[in-house]
Short mmCIF file of C-alpha atoms in Angstrom, two decimals:
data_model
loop_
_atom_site.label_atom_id
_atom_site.label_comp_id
_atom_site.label_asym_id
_atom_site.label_seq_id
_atom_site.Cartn_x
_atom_site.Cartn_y
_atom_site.Cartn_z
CA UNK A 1 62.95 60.41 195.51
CA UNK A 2 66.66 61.57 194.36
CA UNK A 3 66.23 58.41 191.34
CA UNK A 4 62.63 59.97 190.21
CA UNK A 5 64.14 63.60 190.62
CA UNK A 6 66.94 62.00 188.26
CA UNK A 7 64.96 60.65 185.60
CA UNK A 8 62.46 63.68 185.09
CA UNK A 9 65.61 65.28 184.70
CA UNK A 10 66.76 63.39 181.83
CA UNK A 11 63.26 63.72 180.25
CA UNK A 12 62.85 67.08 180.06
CA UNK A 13 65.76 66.94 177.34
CA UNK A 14 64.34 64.53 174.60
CA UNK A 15 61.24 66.49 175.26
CA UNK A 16 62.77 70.00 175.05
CA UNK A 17 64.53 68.70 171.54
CA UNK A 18 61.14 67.01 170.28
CA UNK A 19 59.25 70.65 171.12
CA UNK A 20 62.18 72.72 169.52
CA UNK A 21 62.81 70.29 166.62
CA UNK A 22 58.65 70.29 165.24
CA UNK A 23 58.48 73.87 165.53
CA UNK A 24 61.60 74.07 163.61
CA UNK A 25 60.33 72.15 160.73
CA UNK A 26 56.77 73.95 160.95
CA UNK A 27 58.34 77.37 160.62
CA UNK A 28 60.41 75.79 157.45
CA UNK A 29 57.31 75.78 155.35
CA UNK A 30 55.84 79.02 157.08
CA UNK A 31 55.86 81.78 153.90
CA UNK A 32 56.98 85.13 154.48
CA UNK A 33 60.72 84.55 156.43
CA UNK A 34 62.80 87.10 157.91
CA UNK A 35 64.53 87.85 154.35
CA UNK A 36 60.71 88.18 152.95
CA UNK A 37 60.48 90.87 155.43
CA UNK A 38 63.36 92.78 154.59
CA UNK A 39 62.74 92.60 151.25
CA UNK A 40 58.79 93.92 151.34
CA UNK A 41 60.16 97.10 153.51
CA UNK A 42 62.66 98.04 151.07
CA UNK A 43 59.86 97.68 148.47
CA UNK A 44 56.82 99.24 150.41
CA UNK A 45 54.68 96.66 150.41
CA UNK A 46 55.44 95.55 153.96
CA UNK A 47 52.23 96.96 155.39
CA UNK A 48 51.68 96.42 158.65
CA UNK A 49 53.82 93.64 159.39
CA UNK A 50 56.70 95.20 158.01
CA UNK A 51 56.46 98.46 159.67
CA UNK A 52 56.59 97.10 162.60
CA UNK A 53 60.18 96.39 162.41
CA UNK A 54 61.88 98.47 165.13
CA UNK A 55 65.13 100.32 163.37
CA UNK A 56 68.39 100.17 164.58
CA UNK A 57 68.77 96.22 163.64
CA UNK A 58 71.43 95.01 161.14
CA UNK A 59 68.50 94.11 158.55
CA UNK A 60 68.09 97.45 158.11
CA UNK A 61 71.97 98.77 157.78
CA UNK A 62 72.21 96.19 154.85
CA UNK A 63 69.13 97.39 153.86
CA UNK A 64 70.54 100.80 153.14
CA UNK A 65 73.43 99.45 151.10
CA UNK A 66 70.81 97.72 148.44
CA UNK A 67 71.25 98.19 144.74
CA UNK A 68 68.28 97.63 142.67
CA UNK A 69 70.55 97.04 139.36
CA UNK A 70 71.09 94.08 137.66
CA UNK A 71 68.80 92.00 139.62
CA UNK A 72 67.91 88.14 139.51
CA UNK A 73 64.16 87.95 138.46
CA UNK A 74 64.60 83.98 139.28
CA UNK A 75 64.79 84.62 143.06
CA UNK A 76 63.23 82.19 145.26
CA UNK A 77 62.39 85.08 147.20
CA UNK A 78 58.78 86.81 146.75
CA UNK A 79 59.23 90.59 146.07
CA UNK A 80 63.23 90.04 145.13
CA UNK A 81 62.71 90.97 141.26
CA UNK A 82 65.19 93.98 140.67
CA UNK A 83 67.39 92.92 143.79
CA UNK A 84 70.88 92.97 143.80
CA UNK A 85 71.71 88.93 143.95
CA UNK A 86 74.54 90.09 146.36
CA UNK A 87 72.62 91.98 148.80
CA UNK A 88 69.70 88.88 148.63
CA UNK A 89 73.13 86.58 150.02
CA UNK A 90 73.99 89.24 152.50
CA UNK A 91 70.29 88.99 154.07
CA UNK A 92 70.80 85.50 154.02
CA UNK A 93 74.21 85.45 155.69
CA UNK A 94 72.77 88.43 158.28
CA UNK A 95 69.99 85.65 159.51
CA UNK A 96 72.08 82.80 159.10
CA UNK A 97 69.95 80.88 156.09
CA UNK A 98 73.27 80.71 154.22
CA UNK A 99 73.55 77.61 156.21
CA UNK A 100 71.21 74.58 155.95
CA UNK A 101 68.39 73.97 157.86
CA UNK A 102 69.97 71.04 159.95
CA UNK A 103 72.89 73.37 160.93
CA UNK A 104 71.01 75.99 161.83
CA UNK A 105 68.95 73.66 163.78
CA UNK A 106 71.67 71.90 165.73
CA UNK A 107 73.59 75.38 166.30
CA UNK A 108 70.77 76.43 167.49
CA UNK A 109 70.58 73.91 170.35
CA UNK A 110 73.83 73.76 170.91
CA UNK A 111 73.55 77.55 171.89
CA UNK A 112 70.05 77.10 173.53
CA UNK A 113 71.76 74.48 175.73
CA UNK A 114 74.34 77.14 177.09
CA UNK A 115 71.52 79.85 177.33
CA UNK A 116 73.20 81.55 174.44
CA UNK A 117 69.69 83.10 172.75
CA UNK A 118 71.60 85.47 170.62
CA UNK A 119 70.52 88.94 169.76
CA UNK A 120 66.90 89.68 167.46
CA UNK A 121 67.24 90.15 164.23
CA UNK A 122 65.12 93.37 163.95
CA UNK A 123 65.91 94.94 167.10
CA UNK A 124 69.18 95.95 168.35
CA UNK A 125 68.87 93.97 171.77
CA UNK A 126 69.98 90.61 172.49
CA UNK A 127 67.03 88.01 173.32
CA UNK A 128 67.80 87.36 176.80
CA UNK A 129 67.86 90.82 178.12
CA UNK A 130 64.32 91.55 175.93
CA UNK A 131 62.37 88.79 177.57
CA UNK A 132 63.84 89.93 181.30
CA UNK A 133 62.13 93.41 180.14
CA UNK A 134 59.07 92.56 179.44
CA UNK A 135 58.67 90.55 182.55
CA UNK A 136 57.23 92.82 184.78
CA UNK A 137 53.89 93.30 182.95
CA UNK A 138 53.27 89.72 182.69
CA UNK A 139 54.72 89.00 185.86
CA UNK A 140 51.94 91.26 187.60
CA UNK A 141 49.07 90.04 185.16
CA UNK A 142 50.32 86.11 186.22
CA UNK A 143 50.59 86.50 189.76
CA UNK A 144 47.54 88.74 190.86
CA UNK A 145 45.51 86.84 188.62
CA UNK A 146 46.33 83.38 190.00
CA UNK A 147 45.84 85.09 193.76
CA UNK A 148 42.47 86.46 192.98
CA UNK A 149 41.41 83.57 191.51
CA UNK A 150 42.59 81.65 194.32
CA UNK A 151 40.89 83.78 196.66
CA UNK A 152 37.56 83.47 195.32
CA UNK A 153 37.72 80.28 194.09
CA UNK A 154 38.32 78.21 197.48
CA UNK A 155 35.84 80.09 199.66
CA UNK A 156 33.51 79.45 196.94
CA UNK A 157 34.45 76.28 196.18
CA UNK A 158 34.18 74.94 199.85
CA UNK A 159 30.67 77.09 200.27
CA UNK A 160 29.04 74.95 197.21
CA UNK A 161 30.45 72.03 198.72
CA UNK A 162 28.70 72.37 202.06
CA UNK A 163 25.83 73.62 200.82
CA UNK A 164 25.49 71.43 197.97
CA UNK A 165 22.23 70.71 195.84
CA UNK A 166 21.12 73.63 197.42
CA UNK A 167 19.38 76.57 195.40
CA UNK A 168 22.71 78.54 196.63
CA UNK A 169 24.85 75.94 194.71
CA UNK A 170 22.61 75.78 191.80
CA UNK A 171 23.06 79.24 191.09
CA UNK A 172 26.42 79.73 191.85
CA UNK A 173 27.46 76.95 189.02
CA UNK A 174 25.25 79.06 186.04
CA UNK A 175 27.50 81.94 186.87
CA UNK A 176 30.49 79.93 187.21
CA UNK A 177 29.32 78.11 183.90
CA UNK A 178 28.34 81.67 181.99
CA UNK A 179 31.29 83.74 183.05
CA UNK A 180 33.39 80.36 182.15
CA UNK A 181 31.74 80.47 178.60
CA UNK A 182 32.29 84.19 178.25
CA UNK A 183 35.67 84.78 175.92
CA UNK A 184 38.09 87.09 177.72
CA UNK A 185 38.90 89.30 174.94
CA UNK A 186 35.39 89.81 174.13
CA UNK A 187 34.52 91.22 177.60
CA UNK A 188 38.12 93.05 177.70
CA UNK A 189 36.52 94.97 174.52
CA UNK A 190 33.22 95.60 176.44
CA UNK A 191 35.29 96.96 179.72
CA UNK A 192 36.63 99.36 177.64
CA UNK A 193 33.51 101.02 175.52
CA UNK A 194 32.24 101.01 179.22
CA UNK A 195 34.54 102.38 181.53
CA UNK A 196 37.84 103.80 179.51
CA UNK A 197 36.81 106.48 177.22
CA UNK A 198 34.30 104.62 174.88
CA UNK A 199 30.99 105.43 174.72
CA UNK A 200 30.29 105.68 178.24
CA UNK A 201 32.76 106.32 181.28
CA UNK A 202 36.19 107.27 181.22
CA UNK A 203 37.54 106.09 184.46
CA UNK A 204 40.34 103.55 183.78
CA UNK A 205 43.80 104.34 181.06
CA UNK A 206 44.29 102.22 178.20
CA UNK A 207 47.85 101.77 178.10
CA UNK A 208 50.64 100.67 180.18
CA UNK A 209 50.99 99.57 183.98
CA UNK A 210 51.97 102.75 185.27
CA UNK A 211 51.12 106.68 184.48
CA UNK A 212 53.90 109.04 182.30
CA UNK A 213 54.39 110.95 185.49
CA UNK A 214 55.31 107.76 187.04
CA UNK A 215 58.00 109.13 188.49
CA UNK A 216 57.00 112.43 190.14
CA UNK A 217 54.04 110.19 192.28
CA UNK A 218 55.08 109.12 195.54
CA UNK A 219 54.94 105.66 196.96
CA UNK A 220 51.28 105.78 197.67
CA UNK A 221 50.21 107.27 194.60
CA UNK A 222 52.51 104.48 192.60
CA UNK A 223 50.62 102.01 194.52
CA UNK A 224 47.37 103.27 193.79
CA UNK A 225 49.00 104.05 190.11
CA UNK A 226 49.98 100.96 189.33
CA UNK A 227 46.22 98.86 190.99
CA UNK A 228 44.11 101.72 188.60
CA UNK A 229 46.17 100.37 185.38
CA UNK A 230 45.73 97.04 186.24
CA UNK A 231 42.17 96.95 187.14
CA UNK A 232 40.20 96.27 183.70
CA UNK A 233 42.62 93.69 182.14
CA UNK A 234 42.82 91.94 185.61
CA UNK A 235 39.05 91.93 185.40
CA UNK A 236 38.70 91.02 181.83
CA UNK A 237 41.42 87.70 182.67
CA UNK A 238 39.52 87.01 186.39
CA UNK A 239 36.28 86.19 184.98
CA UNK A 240 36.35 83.11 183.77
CA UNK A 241 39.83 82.33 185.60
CA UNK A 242 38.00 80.91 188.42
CA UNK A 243 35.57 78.40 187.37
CA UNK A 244 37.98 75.36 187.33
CA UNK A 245 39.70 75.62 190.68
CA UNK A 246 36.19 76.45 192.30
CA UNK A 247 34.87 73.28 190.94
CA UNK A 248 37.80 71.49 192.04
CA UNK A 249 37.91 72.67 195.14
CA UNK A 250 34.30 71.81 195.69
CA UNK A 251 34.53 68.32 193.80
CA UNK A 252 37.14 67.53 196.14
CA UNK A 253 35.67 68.91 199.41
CA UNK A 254 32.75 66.21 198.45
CA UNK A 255 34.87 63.52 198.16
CA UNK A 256 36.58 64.39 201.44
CA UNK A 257 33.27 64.41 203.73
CA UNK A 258 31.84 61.47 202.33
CA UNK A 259 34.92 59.31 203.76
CA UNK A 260 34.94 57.39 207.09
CA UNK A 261 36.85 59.25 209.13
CA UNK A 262 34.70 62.65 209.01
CA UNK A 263 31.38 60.35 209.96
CA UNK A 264 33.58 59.08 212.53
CA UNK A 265 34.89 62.90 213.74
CA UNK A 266 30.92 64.05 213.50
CA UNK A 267 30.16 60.71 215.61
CA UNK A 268 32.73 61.93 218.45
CA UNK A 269 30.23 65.26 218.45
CA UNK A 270 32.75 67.95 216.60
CA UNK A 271 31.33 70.60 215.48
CA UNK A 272 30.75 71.04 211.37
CA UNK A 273 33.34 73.94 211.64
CA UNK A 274 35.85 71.63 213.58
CA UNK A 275 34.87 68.88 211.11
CA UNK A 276 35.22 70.89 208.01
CA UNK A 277 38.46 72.74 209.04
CA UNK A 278 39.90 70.74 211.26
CA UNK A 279 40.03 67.59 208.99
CA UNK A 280 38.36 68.08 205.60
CA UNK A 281 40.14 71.19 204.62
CA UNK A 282 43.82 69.54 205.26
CA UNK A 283 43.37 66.76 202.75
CA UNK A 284 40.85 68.46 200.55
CA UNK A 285 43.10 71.21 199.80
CA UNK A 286 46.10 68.98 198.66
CA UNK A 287 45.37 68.41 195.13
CA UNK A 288 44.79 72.49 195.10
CA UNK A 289 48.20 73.47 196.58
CA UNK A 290 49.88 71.17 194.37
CA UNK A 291 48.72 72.50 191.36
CA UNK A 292 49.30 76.18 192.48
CA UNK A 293 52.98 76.25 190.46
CA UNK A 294 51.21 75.09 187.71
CA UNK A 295 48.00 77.20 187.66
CA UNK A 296 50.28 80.79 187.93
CA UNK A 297 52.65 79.66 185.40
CA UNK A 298 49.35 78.99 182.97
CA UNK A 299 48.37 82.47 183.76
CA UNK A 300 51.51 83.83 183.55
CA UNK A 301 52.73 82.48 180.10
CA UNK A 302 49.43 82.02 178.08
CA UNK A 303 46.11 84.18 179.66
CA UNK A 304 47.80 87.23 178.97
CA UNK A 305 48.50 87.09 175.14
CA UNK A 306 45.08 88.49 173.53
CA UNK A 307 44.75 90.87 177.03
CA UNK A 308 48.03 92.39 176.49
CA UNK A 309 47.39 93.20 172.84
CA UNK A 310 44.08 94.18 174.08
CA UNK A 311 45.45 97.06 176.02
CA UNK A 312 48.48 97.78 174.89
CA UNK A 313 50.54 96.04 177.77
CA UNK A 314 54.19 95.56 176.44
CA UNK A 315 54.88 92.22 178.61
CA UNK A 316 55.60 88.91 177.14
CA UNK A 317 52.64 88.28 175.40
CA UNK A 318 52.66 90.92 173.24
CA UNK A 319 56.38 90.59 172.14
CA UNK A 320 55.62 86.97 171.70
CA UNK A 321 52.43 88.16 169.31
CA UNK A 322 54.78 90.90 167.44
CA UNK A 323 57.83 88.41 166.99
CA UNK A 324 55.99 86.00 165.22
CA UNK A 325 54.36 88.73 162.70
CA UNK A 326 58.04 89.78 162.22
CA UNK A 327 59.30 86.59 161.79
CA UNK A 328 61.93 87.48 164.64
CA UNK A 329 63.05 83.81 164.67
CA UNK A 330 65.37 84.32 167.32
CA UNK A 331 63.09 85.57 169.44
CA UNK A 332 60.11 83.56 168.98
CA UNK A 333 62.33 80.15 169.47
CA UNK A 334 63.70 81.78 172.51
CA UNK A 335 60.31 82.19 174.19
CA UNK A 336 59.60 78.60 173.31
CA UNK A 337 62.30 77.19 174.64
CA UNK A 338 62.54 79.20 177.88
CA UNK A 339 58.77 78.78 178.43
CA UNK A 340 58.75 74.99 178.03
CA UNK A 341 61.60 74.62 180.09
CA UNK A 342 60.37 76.55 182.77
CA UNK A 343 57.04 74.55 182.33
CA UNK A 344 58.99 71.04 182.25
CA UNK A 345 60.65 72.54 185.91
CA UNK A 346 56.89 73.50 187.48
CA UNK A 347 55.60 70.37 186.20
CA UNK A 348 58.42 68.59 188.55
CA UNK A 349 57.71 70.97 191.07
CA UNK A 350 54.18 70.31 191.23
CA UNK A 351 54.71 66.41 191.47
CA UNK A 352 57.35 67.48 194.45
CA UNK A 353 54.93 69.73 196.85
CA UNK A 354 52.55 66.54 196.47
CA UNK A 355 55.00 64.35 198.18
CA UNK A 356 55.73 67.49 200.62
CA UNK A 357 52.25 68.50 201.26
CA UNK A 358 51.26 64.87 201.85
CA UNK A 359 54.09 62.33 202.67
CA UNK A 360 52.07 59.41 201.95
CA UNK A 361 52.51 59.95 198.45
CA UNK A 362 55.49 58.44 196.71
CA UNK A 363 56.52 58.60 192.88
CA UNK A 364 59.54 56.34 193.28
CA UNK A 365 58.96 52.84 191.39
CA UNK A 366 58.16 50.28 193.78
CA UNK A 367 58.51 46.21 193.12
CA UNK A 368 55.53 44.57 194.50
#
């Protein structure tokens, strides 16, 4: 196990390099760079892109020191006619594209490899400690999604599975099927014109995971606080978060009680409860378990992205969303890196709870 361990290991880093270097080169021949940015806020026709550009950031000191004399009407930059040619090379040497791409590629490993992620280039925060802030939201969305999901999946799952063929099953999988076909954000929209201010009810806020007296509630009230916020976009993500697992579950199930041994445990006069419980549910629920790392860290990195824009929740998602608008390079690459990494590691620890869960399962390469 220690030699498999090993080599996944040593995978994840041609594969972490393959990831980083293609979206390098895609971003190359993306249109509208950091420097584009600059330059379309200085000249007002940033719209809403531009003006999303937080202040404070050291685009916008050398912004201030700009001289619109004697510009260089040959720029390669869109929007640069009547630019100073010496403020258009300070912007460059700000974000680093003095330097060709290859450097700035390989520097950028280099640093990535020592979890060096820099500071953004529009907001006066380095990269690391923005991602750790934005955790929470999506930390809350990931894991009570995956546990809901969980718990109504497998009771569901194993329900259809005894009762299969049955009108009970038959109707279960249409609304499995519909609510699996409904998009999230589209049902997001139609929780809010119902129940938060739109044209019907307004029971549920808009914005945030907590109130703006937050802090005055006590613990009770911040519990209550904080489950009031997250009820619509937990809703909007649940509904068709559940339709896989509870097919797998029952899929599985089906496979399990058509083997010898539970004929053989009915034949010795168990009860189905016993049977189902006692020696289904063990080995049924493997490939479910296993794939529990993976399933949160699914929700947690890519269900919440249109939900958080949505309603306004400030969690990974959205600065994910906003940093590729702003062409916040250093962020963007940051969240790529760190995601894939951390989805490389699950990926490992998925394959390792298998062998844990059931020890009859081996990865290591055997010579037959």
């Amino acid at each position: 196990m220690g030699a498999y361990i090993l080599r996944r290991l040593l995978l994840m880093i041609p594969t972490l390099f393959g990831i980083m270097a293609i979206s390098f080169i895609v971003i190359q021949f993306a249109p509208g760079g950091p420097v584009e940015q600059v330059i379309a806020r200085i000249s007002g026709q940033g719209g809403d892109a531009a003006d999303r550009i937080s202040g404070g950031g050291s685009a916008d000191v050398g912004a201030q020191n700009f001289d619109q004399g004697g510009g260089d009407s040959s720029s390669r930059y869109r929007g640069a006619q009547g630019l100073d040619p010496e403020f258009i090379a300070r912007l460059e040497q700000q974000f680093g594209f003095d330097k060709p791409a290859h450097e700035r590629f390989f520097g950028m490993i280099w640093d990535y490899a020592r979890f060096d992620f820099g500071e953004s280039y529009f907001r006066d925060i380095g990269v690391l400690e923005l991602i750790i802030e934005k955790m929470p939201v999506s930390i809350s969305l990931g894991l009570w999604l995956t546990l809901i999901s969980y718990a109504i999946s497998i009771p569901l799952g194993i329900r259809k599975a005894v009762k299969d063929g049955s009108s009970f099953d038959v109707w279960t999988s249409g609304v499995v099927i519909v609510a699996y076909a409904i998009p999230g954000f589209l049902f997001a929209i139609l929780l809010m014109v119902l129940f938060a201010g739109g044209s019907f009810f307004d029971w549920f806020p808009l914005r945030g995971l907590t109130s703006d007296n937050w802090a005055s509630l006590s613990w009770p009230e911040r519990i209550l606080d904080y489950f009031w916020h997250l009820t619509l976009p937990l809703t909007a993500m649940v509904l068709s978060a559940f339709a896989t697992t509870t097919l797998l579950t029952k899929n599985s199930f089906l496979d399990e009680i058509r083997k010898q041994y539970v004929i053989t445990a009915r034949a010795k006069g168990l009860s189905e409860r016993r049977v189902l419980y006692g020696h289904v549910f063990r080995n049924a629920m493997l490939i479910i378990i296993a794939g529990f790392p993976g399933a949160f860290i699914s929700a947690f990195f890519t269900g919440s992205l249109l939900i958080e824009n949505i309603f306004s929740l400030d969690g990974l998602g959205l600065l994910g969303f906003r940093s590729v608008l702003d062409r916040d390079y250093p962020v963007v690459f940051a969240n790529l890196y760190i995601f894939s990494l951390i989805g490389l590691l699950v990926g490992l620890l998925s394959d390792l709870m298998y062998t844990w869960i059931d020890p009859r399962i081996d990865f290591e390469r055997r010579d037959v």
